[in-house]
Amino acid sequence: MTDIQPSHDRIVDIDLSDEMQGSFLEYSYSVIYARALPDARDGLKPVHRRIIYQMGEMGLRPDRGHVKSARVTGEVMGKLHPHGDSAIYDALVRMAQPFSLRVPMIDGHGNFGSLDDGPAAARYTEARLSPASLLMNEGLDEDVVDFKPNYDAQLSEPEVLPAAFPNLLVNGSSGIAVGMATNMPPHNLREVIAGARYLLEHPEATTADLMRYIPGPDLPNGGIIMGLDGVRDAYESGRGIFKTRARVSIESVSPRKLGLVVTELPYLVGPEKVIEKIKDGVNNKKLLGISDVTDLTDRTNGLKLVIELKTGFDPQVVLDLLYRFTPMEDSFGINNVALVDGRPQTLGLRDLLGVYLAHRVTVIRRRSINRLGKRKARLHLVEGLLIAIVSIDEVIQVIRTSEEVDEARSRLQQIFDLSEIQAEYILELRLRRLTKFSKIELESEKANLLAEIAALEKILGSESELRSLVSTELADVSDKYGDDRRTSLISDVEEIKPMTLAKAASVSAELADTPCEIVLTTSGQLGRHSADYKLSGKRAKHDAIRVRFATSTRRDLGFVTSAGRMLRIHVGDVPSFGAEFEPSQAVKASDFLGLDASESVITVIEISELASLALGTKFGVVKRVLADYPSKDEFELISLREGDAIVGACLADDTDELVFVTSDAQLLRYSAAQVRAQGRPAGGVAGISLSDGAVVISFAAVKSLEGAVVLTAANSSMAFAGTDPGSAKLSELSEFPAKGRATGGVRAQRFIRNEDQLYFAHVGVAPILALSSDGKPALFDDNFAKRDASGSAVGTALGSAGSQS
């Protein structure tokens, strides 16, 4: 066995630290230049540039069909990008996501992912270029940019794309290199182009000048940018931080509950992430006042996240806590690092626009030079053709008498003073071109070519003309592809500061216990107002007041319905309309409570241990309800017979007078002390004795006979409802003698002519405002009449009545 001796001739001693330093620098430069940082001219990293270029070479235009994403990935990897298919597909996916880019570069078909989920595999999705991508490739066949060999030197690729719009600012970028990173937010295309055009016209423009056109980022999913100081810093120096918030509105998410409706989230924040953080915050007591979170997001209506609030919690305080402890408020750190001449630089807004505009000026200049050369070459050929057509017979004779092609070419050049290119073109010309019509076409073409050459020479001969053309083309792009701003900008805003868990637990998210007043109108309009509100001076529809009382924002209300139910609502959940109340601006109580058409609101009270209700039904039953209201959202107040309904409900104690008015014009009043209070399951007692066919049309309680009046209106029961106004009468309640409970009462109005029923009655304190069924004031004789007198004719049928204040 022979010993193998090592060859010392091939061993090189090197210093390990020098080798590590050199290798690391090479690796760092490769990552920075070839992978992680975008070029400041077209705003693309190499992988994005190669995808867009190769898809253009494949003919995947917006007017063509989609192809498998795997095919695109394979073409790009095999020809241009040697770093693996996953990196290529990930880049392609991002360029297709409308929530990642402000102007997507890829038109994707299939599942390209969401803010919470990744995309499907490349074999399942399809792609083609978007219209904006054509702008990036525009002019590549006109020598507007330099090309370089691909990784194996068998093909070539552009060093940079022509980029007909400022893609780096419009779509932003992010990437991590070695020792540096970039993070740039998207902007609005119209605004960026407007700023670029201004800088073209005013090269000395400052950042403040440019911010008049580009006030701040415009994120794809909207949201709100809070404070512009960080944005201004980034535009000046290339580095800055700004905060974004979700767009939230406070709405009634159910008939009786308020909620926070989120329609836009901060950049790259998904709804599932927000929901997860909300659940964590509720579990560890950071977030108070939240009862449920529902994600109603869909592709048709977009993002909609409904955060339902517990009763009695202040929506604004809950929202502040959400900003603190969930991604509904997020920070974005701007770090404008991009490659300029192959070197990474941190650029402000003016520098970013300046680099792009310099690139665009170069592209337009090279395109103009290329077009000028082509026009001159074509003009040279056209001039030769015109010479040949004028002397066509001689040209044919020369060609026929020549032994070889070279001889014919040489003789044509000598006889007609043509260049070699012109002579060769004439020799290859088809005979059908040598017609009179072709001569006219050639002369027209020559004139057009001369005009185009003059225009191109003018552009190339004047820097101002060249810059003007760049500005015009940018304006065309803005008009065609620009859209409105999605992100709102707020300059001055109160900062939501961080908070510890212990401090969060001590925050009171409940509504402040402030005085307010509840107003319910005769037409069912409902509103909550500050304690110092005033009624609007001008009369409007629905401005007769049925109930008005003072309360506070931490109390509960009880709404009594015609079905004998009470619905418990927190005062803070009733919509507020400020200090000046015009009832026509209030909300419909039945809609607010979620009642169907067969059930109506009778009254509203403040629930307390002293709130003893008196109820009167259509069939003449009366009941005083013990004030032991359960802490349920809804419950029964009385057990009603089939077909019966509540016609009146009001607070009443033993000193009050209860009043029934029936359809056959009977009025009965007696002391509330005659009715013993009962529990909620009871069905009440007989309140008034009704004759056959009669029903109760009004029930009320009055504190004192002084100032109490009765308004009644009679008509024919054969007339359609609302068509026969009949006659009305106003009387003092003291005119009617008191009788015992369950008796028949006394006559309240004498019928005349065809009258046989009371269709309306109201018992209340003067002065009374009566309204027609459509809410307009109804005029009636307000002079007091005797209790059993007949009424005076009225112009419109009465629909409701209440107090004026």
GROMACS .gro file of C-alpha atoms in nm, residues 128-504:
model
  377
  128ARG     CA    1  -5.177   3.775  -1.608
  129LEU     CA    2  -5.047   4.129  -1.613
  130SER     CA    3  -5.266   4.411  -1.489
  131PRO     CA    4  -5.306   4.731  -1.695
  132ALA     CA    5  -5.061   4.907  -1.461
  133SER     CA    6  -4.791   4.651  -1.542
  134LEU     CA    7  -4.804   4.751  -1.908
  135LEU     CA    8  -4.694   5.096  -1.796
  136MET     CA    9  -4.391   4.942  -1.630
  137ASN     CA   10  -4.289   4.761  -1.951
  138GLU     CA   11  -4.387   5.041  -2.187
  139GLY     CA   12  -4.114   5.117  -2.441
  140LEU     CA   13  -3.884   4.820  -2.371
  141ASP     CA   14  -3.861   4.755  -2.746
  142GLU     CA   15  -3.740   5.112  -2.810
  143ASP     CA   16  -3.400   5.092  -2.639
  144VAL     CA   17  -3.512   5.301  -2.341
  145VAL     CA   18  -3.315   5.102  -2.081
  146ASP     CA   19  -3.000   4.895  -2.077
  147PHE     CA   20  -3.011   4.516  -2.078
  148LYS     CA   21  -2.772   4.281  -1.900
  149PRO     CA   22  -2.701   3.905  -1.928
  150ASN     CA   23  -2.908   3.672  -1.715
  151TYR     CA   24  -2.751   3.444  -1.455
  152ASP     CA   25  -2.606   3.201  -1.713
  153ALA     CA   26  -2.536   3.464  -1.982
  154GLN     CA   27  -2.762   3.289  -2.235
  155LEU     CA   28  -3.042   3.547  -2.224
  156SER     CA   29  -3.071   3.913  -2.134
  157GLU     CA   30  -3.292   4.107  -1.896
  158PRO     CA   31  -3.350   4.478  -1.836
  159GLU     CA   32  -3.146   4.643  -1.564
  160VAL     CA   33  -3.449   4.859  -1.481
  161LEU     CA   34  -3.799   4.892  -1.624
  162PRO     CA   35  -3.915   5.214  -1.798
  163ALA     CA   36  -4.183   5.268  -1.527
  164ALA     CA   37  -4.435   5.516  -1.665
  165PHE     CA   38  -4.549   5.604  -1.309
  166PRO     CA   39  -4.360   5.645  -0.976
  167ASN     CA   40  -4.413   5.288  -0.859
  168LEU     CA   41  -4.189   5.306  -0.550
  169LEU     CA   42  -4.401   5.577  -0.389
  170VAL     CA   43  -4.734   5.451  -0.520
  171ASN     CA   44  -4.697   5.088  -0.409
  172GLY     CA   45  -4.431   5.118  -0.141
  173SER     CA   46  -4.187   4.841  -0.055
  174SER     CA   47  -4.049   4.639   0.234
  175GLY     CA   48  -3.741   4.426   0.272
  176ILE     CA   49  -3.466   4.324   0.510
  177ALA     CA   50  -3.108   4.320   0.389
  178VAL     CA   51  -2.784   4.275   0.582
  179GLY     CA   52  -2.743   4.563   0.822
  180MET     CA   53  -3.026   4.764   0.669
  181ALA     CA   54  -3.394   4.744   0.582
  182THR     CA   55  -3.656   4.932   0.388
  183ASN     CA   56  -4.018   4.998   0.474
  184MET     CA   57  -4.215   5.235   0.254
  185PRO     CA   58  -4.592   5.294   0.264
  186PRO     CA   59  -4.813   5.317  -0.047
  187HIS     CA   60  -4.938   5.653  -0.176
  188ASN     CA   61  -5.215   5.778  -0.401
  189LEU     CA   62  -5.127   5.768  -0.771
  190ARG     CA   63  -5.292   6.101  -0.852
  191GLU     CA   64  -5.123   6.278  -0.564
  192VAL     CA   65  -4.777   6.136  -0.637
  193ILE     CA   66  -4.798   6.230  -1.004
  194ALA     CA   67  -4.924   6.578  -0.914
  195GLY     CA   68  -4.621   6.620  -0.685
  196ALA     CA   69  -4.384   6.485  -0.950
  197ARG     CA   70  -4.518   6.725  -1.212
  198TYR     CA   71  -4.482   7.015  -0.971
  199LEU     CA   72  -4.119   6.918  -0.905
  200LEU     CA   73  -4.058   6.903  -1.281
  201GLU     CA   74  -4.179   7.259  -1.318
  202HIS     CA   75  -4.018   7.382  -0.996
  203PRO     CA   76  -3.688   7.199  -0.935
  204GLU     CA   77  -3.623   7.413  -0.627
  205ALA     CA   78  -3.947   7.299  -0.456
  206THR     CA   79  -3.924   7.219  -0.086
  207THR     CA   80  -4.078   6.928   0.103
  208ALA     CA   81  -4.352   7.159   0.231
  209ASP     CA   82  -4.434   7.256  -0.128
  210LEU     CA   83  -4.457   6.891  -0.232
  211MET     CA   84  -4.675   6.801   0.068
  212ARG     CA   85  -4.946   7.028  -0.068
  213TYR     CA   86  -4.982   6.765  -0.342
  214ILE     CA   87  -4.872   6.456  -0.146
  215PRO     CA   88  -5.009   6.516   0.207
  216GLY     CA   89  -4.937   6.164   0.328
  217PRO     CA   90  -4.955   5.791   0.253
  218ASP     CA   91  -5.272   5.642   0.107
  219LEU     CA   92  -5.307   5.286   0.229
  220PRO     CA   93  -5.486   5.022   0.016
  221ASN     CA   94  -5.738   4.931   0.286
  222GLY     CA   95  -5.808   5.289   0.394
  223GLY     CA   96  -5.801   5.361   0.765
  224ILE     CA   97  -5.705   5.684   0.936
  225ILE     CA   98  -5.354   5.826   0.979
  226MET     CA   99  -5.334   6.002   1.313
  227GLY     CA  100  -5.088   6.291   1.319
  228LEU     CA  101  -4.862   6.398   1.034
  229ASP     CA  102  -4.546   6.490   1.225
  230GLY     CA  103  -4.390   6.150   1.161
  231VAL     CA  104  -4.491   6.163   0.794
  232ARG     CA  105  -4.334   6.506   0.763
  233ASP     CA  106  -4.012   6.378   0.921
  234ALA     CA  107  -4.001   6.087   0.679
  235TYR     CA  108  -4.055   6.316   0.380
  236GLU     CA  109  -3.770   6.536   0.502
  237SER     CA  110  -3.513   6.277   0.612
  238GLY     CA  111  -3.639   5.942   0.487
  239ARG     CA  112  -3.724   5.814   0.836
  240GLY     CA  113  -4.035   5.863   1.049
  241ILE     CA  114  -4.321   5.691   1.230
  242PHE     CA  115  -4.694   5.747   1.198
  243LYS     CA  116  -4.995   5.580   1.357
  244THR     CA  117  -5.293   5.436   1.175
  245ARG     CA  118  -5.633   5.360   1.322
  246ALA     CA  119  -5.929   5.158   1.212
  247ARG     CA  120  -6.231   5.342   1.077
  248VAL     CA  121  -6.505   5.286   1.334
  249SER     CA  122  -6.862   5.409   1.363
  250ILE     CA  123  -7.098   5.383   1.659
  251GLU     CA  124  -7.424   5.229   1.540
  252SER     CA  125  -7.729   5.042   1.662
  253VAL     CA  126  -7.623   4.686   1.581
  254SER     CA  127  -7.953   4.544   1.703
  255PRO     CA  128  -8.284   4.709   1.786
  256ARG     CA  129  -8.178   4.766   2.145
  257LYS     CA  130  -7.798   4.762   2.148
  258LEU     CA  131  -7.517   4.986   2.040
  259GLY     CA  132  -7.197   4.859   1.885
  260LEU     CA  133  -6.873   4.958   1.717
  261VAL     CA  134  -6.876   4.882   1.346
  262VAL     CA  135  -6.527   4.854   1.196
  263THR     CA  136  -6.513   4.900   0.818
  264GLU     CA  137  -6.141   4.967   0.768
  265LEU     CA  138  -5.835   4.840   0.956
  266PRO     CA  139  -5.473   4.958   0.966
  267TYR     CA  140  -5.238   4.853   0.686
  268LEU     CA  141  -5.186   4.473   0.666
  269VAL     CA  142  -5.395   4.404   0.980
  270GLY     CA  143  -5.657   4.132   0.932
  271PRO     CA  144  -5.992   4.096   1.110
  272GLU     CA  145  -5.907   3.756   1.260
  273LYS     CA  146  -5.603   3.903   1.433
  274VAL     CA  147  -5.818   4.182   1.576
  275ILE     CA  148  -6.084   3.937   1.697
  276GLU     CA  149  -5.821   3.722   1.865
  277LYS     CA  150  -5.676   4.022   2.049
  278ILE     CA  151  -6.023   4.137   2.155
  279LYS     CA  152  -6.100   3.796   2.301
  280ASP     CA  153  -5.769   3.792   2.486
  281GLY     CA  154  -5.836   4.144   2.617
  282VAL     CA  155  -6.183   4.050   2.740
  283ASN     CA  156  -6.054   3.735   2.912
  284ASN     CA  157  -5.775   3.913   3.099
  285LYS     CA  158  -5.997   4.212   3.190
  286LYS     CA  159  -5.814   4.464   2.972
  287LEU     CA  160  -6.121   4.532   2.759
  288LEU     CA  161  -6.447   4.618   2.932
  289GLY     CA  162  -6.799   4.657   2.801
  290ILE     CA  163  -6.776   4.413   2.506
  291SER     CA  164  -7.039   4.139   2.483
  292ASP     CA  165  -6.971   3.990   2.139
  293VAL     CA  166  -6.762   4.025   1.822
  294THR     CA  167  -6.896   3.923   1.480
  295ASP     CA  168  -6.705   3.919   1.152
  296LEU     CA  169  -6.943   4.003   0.867
  297THR     CA  170  -6.668   4.050   0.609
  298ASP     CA  171  -6.745   3.929   0.257
  299ARG     CA  172  -6.616   3.988  -0.094
  300THR     CA  173  -6.921   4.189  -0.195
  301ASN     CA  174  -6.939   4.444   0.087
  302GLY     CA  175  -6.579   4.429   0.211
  303LEU     CA  176  -6.466   4.443   0.571
  304LYS     CA  177  -6.729   4.468   0.844
  305LEU     CA  178  -6.642   4.383   1.203
  306VAL     CA  179  -6.925   4.433   1.455
  307ILE     CA  180  -6.823   4.474   1.821
  308GLU     CA  181  -7.138   4.460   2.032
  309LEU     CA  182  -7.131   4.658   2.356
  310LYS     CA  183  -7.283   4.575   2.689
  311THR     CA  184  -7.563   4.794   2.815
  312GLY     CA  185  -7.452   5.110   2.991
  313PHE     CA  186  -7.095   5.130   2.862
  314ASP     CA  187  -6.957   5.438   2.695
  315PRO     CA  188  -6.868   5.347   2.333
  316GLN     CA  189  -6.589   5.606   2.320
  317VAL     CA  190  -6.415   5.468   2.630
  318VAL     CA  191  -6.440   5.113   2.494
  319LEU     CA  192  -6.300   5.233   2.163
  320ASP     CA  193  -6.004   5.396   2.338
  321LEU     CA  194  -5.931   5.067   2.513
  322LEU     CA  195  -5.947   4.886   2.179
  323TYR     CA  196  -5.694   5.128   2.036
  324ARG     CA  197  -5.463   5.057   2.328
  325PHE     CA  198  -5.479   4.679   2.341
  326THR     CA  199  -5.559   4.560   1.989
  327PRO     CA  200  -5.413   4.620   1.641
  328MET     CA  201  -5.699   4.861   1.568
  329GLU     CA  202  -5.428   5.119   1.623
  330ASP     CA  203  -5.092   5.034   1.469
  331SER     CA  204  -4.763   5.209   1.400
  332PHE     CA  205  -4.585   5.220   1.067
  333GLY     CA  206  -4.214   5.302   1.064
  334ILE     CA  207  -4.107   5.465   0.740
  335ASN     CA  208  -3.752   5.384   0.628
  336ASN     CA  209  -3.701   5.500   0.271
  337VAL     CA  210  -3.395   5.295   0.176
  338ALA     CA  211  -3.356   5.227  -0.197
  339LEU     CA  212  -3.080   5.165  -0.451
  340VAL     CA  213  -2.949   5.469  -0.635
  341ASP     CA  214  -2.681   5.384  -0.895
  342GLY     CA  215  -2.643   5.046  -0.726
  343ARG     CA  216  -2.587   5.186  -0.379
  344PRO     CA  217  -2.837   5.195  -0.090
  345GLN     CA  218  -2.943   5.542   0.015
  346THR     CA  219  -3.201   5.684   0.255
  347LEU     CA  220  -3.417   5.922   0.055
  348GLY     CA  221  -3.668   6.190   0.142
  349LEU     CA  222  -3.973   6.267  -0.067
  350ARG     CA  223  -3.798   6.519  -0.287
  351ASP     CA  224  -3.508   6.282  -0.355
  352LEU     CA  225  -3.740   5.991  -0.435
  353LEU     CA  226  -3.929   6.199  -0.688
  354GLY     CA  227  -3.606   6.346  -0.824
  355VAL     CA  228  -3.449   6.005  -0.891
  356TYR     CA  229  -3.763   5.883  -1.061
  357LEU     CA  230  -3.799   6.194  -1.276
  358ALA     CA  231  -3.434   6.178  -1.382
  359HIS     CA  232  -3.492   5.818  -1.487
  360ARG     CA  233  -3.808   5.909  -1.671
  361VAL     CA  234  -3.637   6.195  -1.855
  362THR     CA  235  -3.364   5.953  -1.964
  363VAL     CA  236  -3.625   5.701  -2.080
  364ILE     CA  237  -3.812   5.961  -2.286
  365ARG     CA  238  -3.485   6.094  -2.434
  366ARG     CA  239  -3.368   5.746  -2.536
  367ARG     CA  240  -3.712   5.665  -2.673
  368SER     CA  241  -3.712   5.986  -2.876
  369ILE     CA  242  -3.363   5.913  -3.011
  370ASN     CA  243  -3.473   5.562  -3.106
  371ARG     CA  244  -3.789   5.686  -3.275
  372LEU     CA  245  -3.597   5.960  -3.455
  373GLY     CA  246  -3.352   5.706  -3.593
  374LYS     CA  247  -3.634   5.481  -3.711
  375ARG     CA  248  -3.820   5.772  -3.872
  376LYS     CA  249  -3.506   5.888  -4.053
  377ALA     CA  250  -3.430   5.538  -4.174
  378ARG     CA  251  -3.784   5.500  -4.303
  379LEU     CA  252  -3.770   5.842  -4.467
  380HIS     CA  253  -3.451   5.739  -4.643
  381LEU     CA  254  -3.627   5.434  -4.788
  382VAL     CA  255  -3.937   5.630  -4.885
  383GLU     CA  256  -3.728   5.887  -5.071
  384GLY     CA  257  -3.556   5.607  -5.264
  385LEU     CA  258  -3.893   5.453  -5.353
  386LEU     CA  259  -4.022   5.784  -5.481
  387ILE     CA  260  -3.716   5.817  -5.707
  388ALA     CA  261  -3.773   5.464  -5.837
  389ILE     CA  262  -4.144   5.522  -5.905
  390VAL     CA  263  -4.073   5.840  -6.103
  391SER     CA  264  -3.827   5.650  -6.329
  392ILE     CA  265  -3.988   5.310  -6.303
  393ASP     CA  266  -3.926   5.210  -6.664
  394GLU     CA  267  -3.556   5.287  -6.638
  395VAL     CA  268  -3.533   5.100  -6.307
  396ILE     CA  269  -3.691   4.792  -6.460
  397GLN     CA  270  -3.459   4.817  -6.762
  398VAL     CA  271  -3.154   4.836  -6.538
  399ILE     CA  272  -3.262   4.533  -6.342
  400ARG     CA  273  -3.345   4.330  -6.655
  401THR     CA  274  -3.012   4.405  -6.823
  402SER     CA  275  -2.803   4.318  -6.517
  403GLU     CA  276  -2.641   3.978  -6.498
  404GLU     CA  277  -2.639   3.950  -6.116
  405VAL     CA  278  -2.802   4.113  -5.816
  406ASP     CA  279  -2.480   4.282  -5.713
  407GLU     CA  280  -2.450   4.435  -6.058
  408ALA     CA  281  -2.811   4.555  -6.052
  409ARG     CA  282  -2.761   4.709  -5.706
  410SER     CA  283  -2.442   4.886  -5.817
  411ARG     CA  284  -2.596   5.022  -6.138
  412LEU     CA  285  -2.905   5.151  -5.951
  413GLN     CA  286  -2.680   5.336  -5.709
  414GLN     CA  287  -2.479   5.492  -5.990
  415ILE     CA  288  -2.761   5.582  -6.231
  416PHE     CA  289  -3.017   5.716  -5.976
  417ASP     CA  290  -2.778   5.834  -5.706
  418LEU     CA  291  -2.917   5.593  -5.446
  419SER     CA  292  -2.758   5.453  -5.132
  420GLU     CA  293  -2.690   5.083  -5.099
  421ILE     CA  294  -2.982   5.048  -4.853
  422GLN     CA  295  -3.220   5.223  -5.094
  423ALA     CA  296  -3.104   5.014  -5.390
  424GLU     CA  297  -3.141   4.689  -5.193
  425TYR     CA  298  -3.494   4.790  -5.081
  426ILE     CA  299  -3.595   4.865  -5.441
  427LEU     CA  300  -3.466   4.529  -5.558
  428GLU     CA  301  -3.681   4.352  -5.296
  429LEU     CA  302  -3.988   4.564  -5.373
  430ARG     CA  303  -4.300   4.392  -5.500
  431LEU     CA  304  -4.427   4.513  -5.835
  432ARG     CA  305  -4.773   4.590  -5.699
  433ARG     CA  306  -4.624   4.876  -5.499
  434LEU     CA  307  -4.524   5.052  -5.819
  435THR     CA  308  -4.864   5.210  -5.884
  436LYS     CA  309  -4.990   5.563  -5.896
  437PHE     CA  310  -5.177   5.510  -5.569
  438SER     CA  311  -4.860   5.388  -5.400
  439LYS     CA  312  -4.689   5.710  -5.505
  440ILE     CA  313  -4.960   5.914  -5.332
  441GLU     CA  314  -4.926   5.700  -5.021
  442LEU     CA  315  -4.550   5.741  -5.019
  443GLU     CA  316  -4.571   6.117  -5.058
  444SER     CA  317  -4.821   6.132  -4.769
  445GLU     CA  318  -4.598   5.907  -4.560
  446LYS     CA  319  -4.297   6.126  -4.637
  447ALA     CA  320  -4.483   6.436  -4.520
  448ASN     CA  321  -4.585   6.262  -4.197
  449LEU     CA  322  -4.233   6.138  -4.139
  450LEU     CA  323  -4.090   6.486  -4.188
  451ALA     CA  324  -4.340   6.626  -3.932
  452GLU     CA  325  -4.260   6.352  -3.682
  453ILE     CA  326  -3.886   6.400  -3.729
  454ALA     CA  327  -3.924   6.774  -3.673
  455ALA     CA  328  -4.125   6.711  -3.354
  456LEU     CA  329  -3.870   6.460  -3.222
  457GLU     CA  330  -3.578   6.690  -3.302
  458LYS     CA  331  -3.759   6.969  -3.121
  459ILE     CA  332  -3.799   6.748  -2.814
  460LEU     CA  333  -3.436   6.639  -2.821
  461GLY     CA  334  -3.315   6.991  -2.887
  462SER     CA  335  -3.486   7.144  -2.585
  463GLU     CA  336  -3.467   7.025  -2.225
  464SER     CA  337  -3.788   7.210  -2.142
  465GLU     CA  338  -3.974   7.034  -2.426
  466LEU     CA  339  -3.845   6.701  -2.301
  467ARG     CA  340  -3.957   6.768  -1.943
  468SER     CA  341  -4.291   6.897  -2.068
  469LEU     CA  342  -4.346   6.568  -2.252
  470VAL     CA  343  -4.264   6.373  -1.935
  471SER     CA  344  -4.516   6.583  -1.742
  472THR     CA  345  -4.786   6.537  -2.008
  473GLU     CA  346  -4.744   6.160  -2.015
  474LEU     CA  347  -4.760   6.146  -1.635
  475ALA     CA  348  -5.082   6.347  -1.644
  476ASP     CA  349  -5.231   6.098  -1.891
  477VAL     CA  350  -5.143   5.810  -1.659
  478SER     CA  351  -5.301   5.994  -1.366
  479ASP     CA  352  -5.624   6.056  -1.557
  480LYS     CA  353  -5.650   5.695  -1.674
  481TYR     CA  354  -5.540   5.499  -1.369
  482GLY     CA  355  -5.577   5.738  -1.075
  483ASP     CA  356  -5.851   5.710  -0.813
  484ASP     CA  357  -5.967   5.889  -0.500
  485ARG     CA  358  -5.783   5.883  -0.169
  486ARG     CA  359  -5.887   5.603   0.066
  487THR     CA  360  -5.698   5.694   0.385
  488SER     CA  361  -5.806   5.992   0.594
  489LEU     CA  362  -5.539   6.221   0.738
  490ILE     CA  363  -5.585   6.388   1.076
  491SER     CA  364  -5.321   6.639   1.181
  492ASP     CA  365  -5.408   6.718   1.543
  493VAL     CA  366  -5.523   6.428   1.755
  494GLU     CA  367  -5.514   6.335   2.121
  495GLU     CA  368  -5.269   6.050   2.166
  496ILE     CA  369  -5.394   5.720   2.308
  497LYS     CA  370  -5.112   5.638   2.549
  498PRO     CA  371  -5.014   5.283   2.652
  499MET     CA  372  -5.160   5.145   2.972
  500THR     CA  373  -5.073   4.863   3.209
  501LEU     CA  374  -5.313   4.580   3.281
  502ALA     CA  375  -5.366   4.699   3.637
  503LYS     CA  376  -5.451   5.049   3.525
  504ALA     CA  377  -5.680   4.917   3.250
   0.00000   0.00000   0.00000
